[in-house]
């Protein structure tokens, strides 16, 4: 009979652990290299455009998709939800050059004032940002002169982005409900 094999050999233990941990293992998480992901130096960019929220006429870009029951209506419109696909333009004029679309939902989320929950993607269709998007999620206190909402991410050239947007009402038509809102965007991206 030969000698029994000792399992205490350091090389054998490393090989065994390697087989056990990497054999048919499915990793839940791992570290990634910024370089391997194509991430270079982070930049801070400023974007400026106008958001056209059109609720009237034959071709509205914002449509009501839900509303509180008749017995539960509040003075602020609490519970109202709208789906939007609003044009984003270079200038405030309706025929100004389109640089993107604001697509998403806004909902009246406050009982006491006009405070909207904004869940939007700014999908850009012009210039170097064509095909890229920014995602916005935040509170829009409509009666404030300037409202600030966070950028929570993005895609394309805005992958891994973060920052904020400032919204300021340019015009609001009390008769139709249509609005043009000026947006200033400050965004960190790669």
Coordinates of C-alpha atoms in Angstrom, one line a residue, residues 5-141:
X5 CA -2.3 11.7 -0.1
X6 CA -2.1 14.7 2.1
X7 CA -4.6 17.5 1.4
X8 CA -2.6 20.0 3.2
X9 CA -0.4 20.9 0.2
X10 CA -0.9 24.7 -0.6
X11 CA -0.9 24.2 -4.3
X12 CA -3.5 21.4 -4.1
X13 CA -5.7 23.6 -1.9
X14 CA -5.5 26.6 -4.3
X15 CA -6.5 24.3 -7.2
X16 CA -9.3 22.7 -5.3
X17 CA -10.7 26.1 -4.2
X18 CA -10.4 27.4 -7.7
X19 CA -12.4 24.5 -9.1
X20 CA -15.0 24.7 -6.4
X21 CA -15.5 28.5 -6.7
X22 CA -15.2 28.9 -10.5
X23 CA -16.3 25.6 -11.9
X24 CA -20.0 26.0 -12.6
X25 CA -20.5 29.0 -10.5
X26 CA -22.9 31.8 -11.5
X27 CA -21.7 35.1 -10.0
X28 CA -24.2 37.5 -8.4
X29 CA -21.8 40.4 -8.5
X30 CA -18.3 41.4 -9.5
X31 CA -16.1 44.5 -9.9
X32 CA -15.9 46.1 -13.3
X33 CA -13.2 48.2 -14.8
X34 CA -14.2 51.8 -15.8
X35 CA -11.7 51.4 -18.7
X36 CA -13.3 48.1 -19.8
X37 CA -16.7 49.8 -19.8
X38 CA -15.4 52.6 -22.0
X39 CA -15.7 55.2 -19.3
X40 CA -13.3 58.0 -19.8
X41 CA -13.1 61.3 -18.0
X42 CA -16.3 62.6 -16.5
X43 CA -17.7 65.8 -18.0
X44 CA -20.3 68.4 -16.8
X45 CA -22.6 69.6 -19.5
X46 CA -25.4 72.1 -19.7
X47 CA -28.4 71.6 -21.9
X48 CA -31.1 74.2 -22.5
X49 CA -34.5 73.6 -24.2
X50 CA -38.2 74.2 -24.0
X51 CA -40.8 71.6 -23.1
X52 CA -44.2 72.0 -24.8
X53 CA -47.1 70.4 -22.8
X54 CA -50.1 70.5 -25.1
X55 CA -53.3 69.3 -23.5
X56 CA -55.8 70.9 -26.0
X57 CA -56.7 70.6 -29.6
X58 CA -56.7 67.7 -32.0
X59 CA -53.2 66.5 -31.3
X60 CA -52.5 66.8 -27.6
X61 CA -49.0 65.6 -26.4
X62 CA -50.3 65.1 -22.8
X63 CA -53.4 63.0 -22.1
X64 CA -55.2 62.2 -18.9
X65 CA -54.9 58.5 -18.1
X66 CA -56.4 58.5 -14.6
X67 CA -58.4 60.7 -12.2
X68 CA -59.6 60.4 -8.7
X69 CA -63.2 59.2 -8.2
X70 CA -65.9 61.9 -8.3
X71 CA -66.4 61.5 -4.5
X72 CA -62.7 62.0 -3.8
X73 CA -61.8 65.1 -5.8
X74 CA -59.7 67.7 -4.2
X75 CA -59.1 71.4 -5.2
X76 CA -55.6 70.5 -6.3
X77 CA -56.6 67.7 -8.6
X78 CA -55.0 65.1 -6.4
X79 CA -54.9 61.7 -8.1
X80 CA -54.8 63.0 -11.7
X81 CA -52.3 61.2 -14.0
X82 CA -51.2 62.1 -17.5
X83 CA -49.1 60.3 -20.1
X84 CA -46.9 62.6 -22.1
X85 CA -44.8 62.7 -25.3
X86 CA -44.0 66.4 -25.3
X87 CA -41.7 68.0 -27.9
X88 CA -38.4 69.6 -26.6
X89 CA -37.4 72.5 -28.7
X90 CA -34.5 75.0 -29.1
X91 CA -36.8 78.0 -28.6
X92 CA -40.2 78.6 -27.0
X93 CA -42.0 78.9 -30.3
X94 CA -44.1 75.9 -31.3
X95 CA -42.4 75.7 -34.7
X96 CA -38.9 75.9 -33.1
X97 CA -36.4 73.1 -34.0
X98 CA -37.2 69.8 -32.1
X99 CA -34.2 68.4 -30.2
X100 CA -36.0 65.6 -28.4
X101 CA -39.1 64.4 -26.6
X102 CA -40.2 64.3 -23.0
X103 CA -41.8 60.9 -22.6
X104 CA -43.3 59.6 -19.4
X105 CA -45.9 60.3 -16.7
X106 CA -46.8 63.1 -14.4
X107 CA -49.2 62.8 -11.5
X108 CA -50.8 65.2 -9.1
X109 CA -49.3 63.8 -5.9
X110 CA -50.1 66.5 -3.3
X111 CA -53.4 67.2 -1.5
X112 CA -52.5 70.7 -0.5
X113 CA -50.8 72.3 -3.5
X114 CA -50.0 71.6 -7.1
X115 CA -47.1 69.2 -6.7
X116 CA -46.5 66.8 -9.5
X117 CA -44.6 63.6 -9.4
X118 CA -42.5 63.7 -12.6
X119 CA -41.3 60.4 -14.1
X120 CA -39.8 61.4 -17.5
X121 CA -37.2 60.4 -20.1
X122 CA -35.8 63.2 -22.2
X123 CA -35.2 61.2 -25.4
X124 CA -32.9 63.3 -27.7
X125 CA -33.1 63.2 -31.5
X126 CA -30.6 65.9 -32.5
X127 CA -26.8 66.4 -32.7
X128 CA -24.3 64.4 -30.8
X129 CA -26.9 63.3 -28.2
X130 CA -29.2 61.8 -30.8
X131 CA -30.3 58.4 -29.5
X132 CA -29.3 59.2 -25.9
X133 CA -31.7 59.9 -23.0
X134 CA -31.8 61.4 -19.5
X135 CA -34.2 60.0 -16.8
X136 CA -35.9 62.4 -14.4
X137 CA -37.7 61.4 -11.2
X138 CA -38.8 64.1 -8.8
X139 CA -41.3 66.6 -7.4
X140 CA -42.4 69.5 -9.5
X141 CA -43.9 72.3 -7.4

